GROMACS .gro file of C-alpha atoms in nm:
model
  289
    1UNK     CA    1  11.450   9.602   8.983
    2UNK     CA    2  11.645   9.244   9.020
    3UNK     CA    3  11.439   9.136   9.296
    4UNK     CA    4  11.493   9.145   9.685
    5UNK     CA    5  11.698   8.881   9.842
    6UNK     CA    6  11.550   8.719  10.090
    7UNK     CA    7  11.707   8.565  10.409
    8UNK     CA    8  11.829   8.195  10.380
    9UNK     CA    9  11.565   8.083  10.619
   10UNK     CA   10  11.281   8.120  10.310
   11UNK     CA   11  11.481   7.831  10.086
   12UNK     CA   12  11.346   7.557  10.315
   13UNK     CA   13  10.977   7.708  10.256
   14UNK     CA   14  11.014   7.782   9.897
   15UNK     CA   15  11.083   7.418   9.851
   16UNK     CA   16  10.768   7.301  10.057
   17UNK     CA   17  10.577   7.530   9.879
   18UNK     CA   18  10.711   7.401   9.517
   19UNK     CA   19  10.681   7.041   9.622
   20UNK     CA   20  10.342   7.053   9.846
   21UNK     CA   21  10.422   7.035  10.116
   22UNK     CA   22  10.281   7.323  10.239
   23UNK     CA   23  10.034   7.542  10.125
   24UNK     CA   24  10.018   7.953  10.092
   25UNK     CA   25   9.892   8.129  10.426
   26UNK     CA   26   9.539   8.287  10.339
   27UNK     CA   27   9.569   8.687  10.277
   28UNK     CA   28   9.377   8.896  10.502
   29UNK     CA   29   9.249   9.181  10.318
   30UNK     CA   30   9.423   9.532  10.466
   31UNK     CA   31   9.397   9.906  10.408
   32UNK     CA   32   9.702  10.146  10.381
   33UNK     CA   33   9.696  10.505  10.371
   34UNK     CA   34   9.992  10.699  10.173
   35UNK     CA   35   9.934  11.082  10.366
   36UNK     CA   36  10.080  11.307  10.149
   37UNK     CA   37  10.183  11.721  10.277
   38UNK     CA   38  10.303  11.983  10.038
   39UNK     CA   39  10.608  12.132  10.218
   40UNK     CA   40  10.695  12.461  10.189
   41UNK     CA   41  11.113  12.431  10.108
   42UNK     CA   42  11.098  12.068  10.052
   43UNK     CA   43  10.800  12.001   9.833
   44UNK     CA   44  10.590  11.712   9.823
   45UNK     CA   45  10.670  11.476  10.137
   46UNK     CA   46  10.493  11.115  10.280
   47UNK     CA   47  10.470  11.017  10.610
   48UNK     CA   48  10.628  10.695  10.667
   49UNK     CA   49  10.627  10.483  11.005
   50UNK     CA   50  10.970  10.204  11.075
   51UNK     CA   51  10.769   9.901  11.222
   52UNK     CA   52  10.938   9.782  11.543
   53UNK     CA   53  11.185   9.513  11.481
   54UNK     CA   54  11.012   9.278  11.731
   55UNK     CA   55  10.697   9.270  11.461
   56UNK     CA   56  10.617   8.956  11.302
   57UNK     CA   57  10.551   9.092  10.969
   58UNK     CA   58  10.812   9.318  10.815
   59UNK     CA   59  10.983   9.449  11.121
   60UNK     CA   60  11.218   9.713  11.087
   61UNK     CA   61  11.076   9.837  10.760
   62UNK     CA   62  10.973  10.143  10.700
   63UNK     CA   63  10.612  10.101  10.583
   64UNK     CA   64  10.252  10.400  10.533
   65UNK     CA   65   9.970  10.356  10.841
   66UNK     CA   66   9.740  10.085  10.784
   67UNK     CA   67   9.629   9.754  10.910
   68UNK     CA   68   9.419   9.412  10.883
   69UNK     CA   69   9.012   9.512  10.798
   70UNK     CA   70   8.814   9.480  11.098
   71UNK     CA   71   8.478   9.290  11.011
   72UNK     CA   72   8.279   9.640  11.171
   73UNK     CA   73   8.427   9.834  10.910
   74UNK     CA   74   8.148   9.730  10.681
   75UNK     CA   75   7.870   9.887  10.881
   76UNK     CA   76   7.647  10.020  10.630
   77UNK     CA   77   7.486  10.286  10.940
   78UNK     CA   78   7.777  10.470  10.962
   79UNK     CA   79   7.794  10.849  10.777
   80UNK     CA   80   7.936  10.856  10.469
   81UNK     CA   81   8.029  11.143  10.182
   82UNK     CA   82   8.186  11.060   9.920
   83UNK     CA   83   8.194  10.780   9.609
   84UNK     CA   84   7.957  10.553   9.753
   85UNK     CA   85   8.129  10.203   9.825
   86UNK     CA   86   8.055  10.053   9.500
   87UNK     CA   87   8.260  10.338   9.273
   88UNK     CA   88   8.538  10.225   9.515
   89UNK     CA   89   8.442   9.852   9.428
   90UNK     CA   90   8.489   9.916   9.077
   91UNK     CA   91   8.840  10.081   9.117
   92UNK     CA   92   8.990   9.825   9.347
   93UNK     CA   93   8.789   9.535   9.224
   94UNK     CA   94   8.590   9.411   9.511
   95UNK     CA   95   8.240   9.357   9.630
   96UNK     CA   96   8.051   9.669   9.761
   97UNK     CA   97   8.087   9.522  10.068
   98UNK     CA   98   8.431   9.483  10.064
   99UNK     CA   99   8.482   9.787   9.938
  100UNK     CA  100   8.355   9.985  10.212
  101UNK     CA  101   8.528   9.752  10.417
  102UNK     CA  102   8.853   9.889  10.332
  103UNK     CA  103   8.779  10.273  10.253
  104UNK     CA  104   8.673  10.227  10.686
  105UNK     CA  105   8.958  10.028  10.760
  106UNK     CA  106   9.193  10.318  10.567
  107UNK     CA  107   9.064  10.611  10.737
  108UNK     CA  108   9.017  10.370  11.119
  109UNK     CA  109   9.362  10.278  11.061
  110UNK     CA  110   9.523  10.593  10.978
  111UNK     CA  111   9.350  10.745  11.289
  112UNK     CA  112   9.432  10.483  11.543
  113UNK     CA  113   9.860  10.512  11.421
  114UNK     CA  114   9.873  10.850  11.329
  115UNK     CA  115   9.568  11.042  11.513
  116UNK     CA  116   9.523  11.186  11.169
  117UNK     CA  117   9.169  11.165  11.093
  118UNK     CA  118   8.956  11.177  10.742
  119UNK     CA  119   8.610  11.253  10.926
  120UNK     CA  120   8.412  11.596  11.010
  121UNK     CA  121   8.105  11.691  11.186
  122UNK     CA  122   7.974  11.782  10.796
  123UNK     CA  123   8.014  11.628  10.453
  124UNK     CA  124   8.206  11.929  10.358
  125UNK     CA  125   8.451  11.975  10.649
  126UNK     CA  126   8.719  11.831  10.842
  127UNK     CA  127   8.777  11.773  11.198
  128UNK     CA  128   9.093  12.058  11.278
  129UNK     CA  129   9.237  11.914  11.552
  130UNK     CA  130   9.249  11.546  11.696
  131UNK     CA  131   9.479  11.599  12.054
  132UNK     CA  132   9.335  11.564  12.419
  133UNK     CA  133   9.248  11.313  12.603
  134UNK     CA  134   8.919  11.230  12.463
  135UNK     CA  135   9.069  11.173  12.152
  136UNK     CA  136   9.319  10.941  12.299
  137UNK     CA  137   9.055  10.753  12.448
  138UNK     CA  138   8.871  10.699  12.141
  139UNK     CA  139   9.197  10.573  11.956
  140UNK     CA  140   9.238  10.338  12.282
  141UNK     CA  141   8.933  10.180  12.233
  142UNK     CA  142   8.944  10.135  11.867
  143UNK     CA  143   9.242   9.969  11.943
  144UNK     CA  144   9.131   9.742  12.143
  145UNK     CA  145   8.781   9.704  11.947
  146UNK     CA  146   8.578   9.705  12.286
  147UNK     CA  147   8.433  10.030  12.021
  148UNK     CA  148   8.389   9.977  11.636
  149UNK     CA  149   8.485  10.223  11.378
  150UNK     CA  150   8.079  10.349  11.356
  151UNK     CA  151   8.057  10.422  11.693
  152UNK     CA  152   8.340  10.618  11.729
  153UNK     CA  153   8.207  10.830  11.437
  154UNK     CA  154   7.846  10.822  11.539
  155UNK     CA  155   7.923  10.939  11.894
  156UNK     CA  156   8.078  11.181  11.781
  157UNK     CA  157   7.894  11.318  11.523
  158UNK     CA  158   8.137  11.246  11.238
  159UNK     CA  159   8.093  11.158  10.864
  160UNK     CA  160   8.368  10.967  10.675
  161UNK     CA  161   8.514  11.164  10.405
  162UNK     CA  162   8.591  10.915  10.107
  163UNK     CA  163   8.637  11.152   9.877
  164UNK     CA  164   8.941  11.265  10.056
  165UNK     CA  165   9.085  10.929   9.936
  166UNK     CA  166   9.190  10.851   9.614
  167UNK     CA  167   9.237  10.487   9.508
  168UNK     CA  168   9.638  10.382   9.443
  169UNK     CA  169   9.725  10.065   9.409
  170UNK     CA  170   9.660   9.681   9.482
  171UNK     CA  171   9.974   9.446   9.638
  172UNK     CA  172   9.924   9.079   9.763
  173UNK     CA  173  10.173   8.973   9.982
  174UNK     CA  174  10.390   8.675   9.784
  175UNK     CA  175  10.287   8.350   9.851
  176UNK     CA  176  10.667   8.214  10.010
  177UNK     CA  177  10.567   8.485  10.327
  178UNK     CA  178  10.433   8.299  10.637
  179UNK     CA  179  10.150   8.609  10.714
  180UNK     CA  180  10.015   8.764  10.408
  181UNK     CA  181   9.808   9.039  10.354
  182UNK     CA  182   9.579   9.161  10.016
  183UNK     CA  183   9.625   9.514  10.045
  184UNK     CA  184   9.437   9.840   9.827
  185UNK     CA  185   9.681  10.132   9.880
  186UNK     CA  186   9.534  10.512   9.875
  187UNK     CA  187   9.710  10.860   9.929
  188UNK     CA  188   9.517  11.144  10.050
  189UNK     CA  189   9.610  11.539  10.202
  190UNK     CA  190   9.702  11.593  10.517
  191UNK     CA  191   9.390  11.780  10.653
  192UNK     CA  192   9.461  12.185  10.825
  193UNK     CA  193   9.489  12.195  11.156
  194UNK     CA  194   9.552  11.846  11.231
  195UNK     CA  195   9.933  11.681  11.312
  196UNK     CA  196  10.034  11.346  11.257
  197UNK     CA  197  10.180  11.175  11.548
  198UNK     CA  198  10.356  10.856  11.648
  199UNK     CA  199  10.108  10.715  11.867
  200UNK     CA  200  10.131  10.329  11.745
  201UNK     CA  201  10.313  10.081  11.965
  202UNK     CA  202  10.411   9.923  11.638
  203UNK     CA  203  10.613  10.214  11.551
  204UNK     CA  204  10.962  10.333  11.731
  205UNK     CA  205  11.029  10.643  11.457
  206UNK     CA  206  10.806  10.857  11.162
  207UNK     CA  207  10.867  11.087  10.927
  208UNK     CA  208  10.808  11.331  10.689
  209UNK     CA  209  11.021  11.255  10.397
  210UNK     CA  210  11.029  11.322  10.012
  211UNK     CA  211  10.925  11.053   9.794
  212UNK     CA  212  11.183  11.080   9.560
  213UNK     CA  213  11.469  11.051   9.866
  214UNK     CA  214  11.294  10.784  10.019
  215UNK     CA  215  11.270  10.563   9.748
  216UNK     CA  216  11.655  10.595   9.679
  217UNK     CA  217  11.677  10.536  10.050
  218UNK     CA  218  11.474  10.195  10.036
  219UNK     CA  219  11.653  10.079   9.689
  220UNK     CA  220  11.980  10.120   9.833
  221UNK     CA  221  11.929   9.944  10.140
  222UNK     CA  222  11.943  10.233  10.432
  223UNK     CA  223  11.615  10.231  10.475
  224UNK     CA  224  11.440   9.853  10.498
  225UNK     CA  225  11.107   9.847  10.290
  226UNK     CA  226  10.947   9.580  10.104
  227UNK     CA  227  10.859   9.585   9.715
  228UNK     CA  228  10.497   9.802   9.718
  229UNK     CA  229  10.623  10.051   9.938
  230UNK     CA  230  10.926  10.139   9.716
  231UNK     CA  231  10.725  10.104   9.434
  232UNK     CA  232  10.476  10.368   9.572
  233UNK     CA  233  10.771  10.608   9.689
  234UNK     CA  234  10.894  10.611   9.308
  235UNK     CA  235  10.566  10.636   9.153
  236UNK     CA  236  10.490  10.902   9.382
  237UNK     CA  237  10.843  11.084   9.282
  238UNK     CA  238  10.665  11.210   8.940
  239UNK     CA  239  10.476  11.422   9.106
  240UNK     CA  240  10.504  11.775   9.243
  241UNK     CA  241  10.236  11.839   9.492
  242UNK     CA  242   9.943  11.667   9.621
  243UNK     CA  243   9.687  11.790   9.437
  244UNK     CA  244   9.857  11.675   9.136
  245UNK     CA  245   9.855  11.284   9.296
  246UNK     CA  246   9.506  11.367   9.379
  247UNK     CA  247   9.371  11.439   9.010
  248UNK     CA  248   9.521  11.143   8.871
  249UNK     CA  249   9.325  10.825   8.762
  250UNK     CA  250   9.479  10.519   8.775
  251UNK     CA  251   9.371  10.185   8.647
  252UNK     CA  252   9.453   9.940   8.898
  253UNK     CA  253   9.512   9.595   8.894
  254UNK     CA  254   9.626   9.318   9.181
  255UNK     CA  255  10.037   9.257   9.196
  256UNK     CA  256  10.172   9.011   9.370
  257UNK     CA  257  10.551   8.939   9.336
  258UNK     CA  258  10.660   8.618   9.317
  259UNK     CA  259  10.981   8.436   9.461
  260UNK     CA  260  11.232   8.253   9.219
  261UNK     CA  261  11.553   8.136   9.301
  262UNK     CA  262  11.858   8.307   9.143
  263UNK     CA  263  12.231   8.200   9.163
  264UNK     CA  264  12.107   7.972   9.468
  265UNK     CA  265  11.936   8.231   9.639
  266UNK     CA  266  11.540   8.328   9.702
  267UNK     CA  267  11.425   8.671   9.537
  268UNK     CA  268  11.089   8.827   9.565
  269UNK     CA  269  11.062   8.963   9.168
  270UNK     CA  270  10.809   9.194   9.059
  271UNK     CA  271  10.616   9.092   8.724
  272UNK     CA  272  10.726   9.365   8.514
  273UNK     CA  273  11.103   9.233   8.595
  274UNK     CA  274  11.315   9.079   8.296
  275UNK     CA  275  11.160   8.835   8.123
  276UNK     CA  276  11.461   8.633   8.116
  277UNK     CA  277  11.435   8.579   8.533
  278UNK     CA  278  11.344   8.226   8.664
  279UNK     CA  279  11.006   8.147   8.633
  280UNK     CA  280  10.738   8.101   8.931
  281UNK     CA  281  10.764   7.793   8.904
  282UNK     CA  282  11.121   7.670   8.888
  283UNK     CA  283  11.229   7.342   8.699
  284UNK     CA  284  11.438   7.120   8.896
  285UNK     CA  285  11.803   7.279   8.796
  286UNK     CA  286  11.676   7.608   8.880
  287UNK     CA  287  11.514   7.524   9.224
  288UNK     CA  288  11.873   7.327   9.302
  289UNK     CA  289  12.019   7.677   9.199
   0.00000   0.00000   0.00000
């Protein structure tokens, strides 16, 4: 991968960055959810959301459900099966707060854009079916955080199933971006019984697609995406169904890409790119382009 061009607009901030002028937006720490489905003619497919082009942050991209940790996701009352937070800790390199921070934030998330839920009234089982009004209501006020993510599950009777979860990967949004994010990616199953939904307002269209064909979508431009989400797709592309995603182990460290200016123009580059790209920080010839 070459990089991703990035609109004009970002030259202006890559200088103020380079110079000091201004200084990298702090990255909230986010949750995404990769929901994986074994199909029966078309194999292993993701769901994937396209972000409303009025968003601030990546609009028009197709992107996984997730979001921005709410501060309630670390209640330590709430039921939980699973690794306890500080296995997840270890994998994603956090705190154990932290940690089960973002396992809550991946399974609130996933719920409140996708009514798919990763919860049931027992550690073993699996809510079947999350339509009907009540349901809506819950996602409404989650929304709106007039409820937090343990009340919704404690009023309900629910535990959080974090061993449904496996842990993925770890992207930090570059530093050039204006609204940046430090996001732990996980896949899980689709649970039986339940349908995911388009119920986000950040959404306008979903669906169920092949990793393979959506990574050749996002590399050659039809489909918008930004760097972790292609990677992901491809990643994903080795494998045939979800349990075989699910038994893998994966060492994960923190990427961020960086953004270097090439033939007078601002890429975001991975850090596995050729070495022979700019480096992050360009000398004067190469930041003139």
């Amino acid at each position: 991968m070459t990089g991703l061009k990035l609109p004009a607009s970002f030259r202006a901030r890559f200088e103020d960055l380079r110079s000091g002028r201004a200084e990298p937006a702090p990255a909230r720490h986010a949750a995404t959810v990769v929901v994986l489905r074994d199909h029966e003619r078309h194999g292993l497919q993701a769901f994937m959301m396209r972000r409303v082009r009025s968003m601030v942050f990546a609009p028009g991209a197709y992107v996984f459900p997730g979001g921005a940790v709410d501060p309630r996701d670390g209640d330590a009352a709430l039921a939980w099966s699973g690794p306890p937070p500080a296995e997840w800790g270890t994998a994603f390199g956090a705190d154990e707060t932290l940690a089960r921070e973002l396992v809550c934030a991946a399974v609130r998330e996933t719920f409140e854009e996708t009514l798919v839920l990763l919860a049931g009234p027992t550690a073993g089982t699996v809510v079947d079916d999350t339509r009907g009004d009540a349901w809506e209501a819950d996602r409404r006020a989650l929304l709106d955080r007039s409820l937090s993510f343990g009340e919704f599950l404690d009023r309900r009777g629910l535990v959080l199933r974090a061993d449904l979860l496996r842990p993925w990967a770890h992207w930090v949004t570059p530093k050039i971006e204006p609204k940046r994010y430090d996001t732990r990616f996980f896949v899980a199953a689709m649970p039986d019984g339940q349908r995911a939904r388009d119920v986000s307002t950040e959404a306008d269209r979903v669906a169920w697609v092949r990793p393979a064909e959506a990574a050749e979508r996002g590399a050659s431009g039809e489909w918008p995406m930004l760097p972790p989400t292609i990677t992901t797709l491809a990643e994903l592309a080795a494998f045939g169904t979800v349990a075989d995603v699910l038994a893998v182990r994966r060492e994960i460290a923190p990427v961020e890409p960086t953004a270097k200016i090439i033939d007078g123009d601002v890429y975001l580059v991975l850090p596995e790119d050729p070495p022979d790209a700019p480096s992050d920080e360009p000398s004067e010839d190469a930041a003139r382009g």
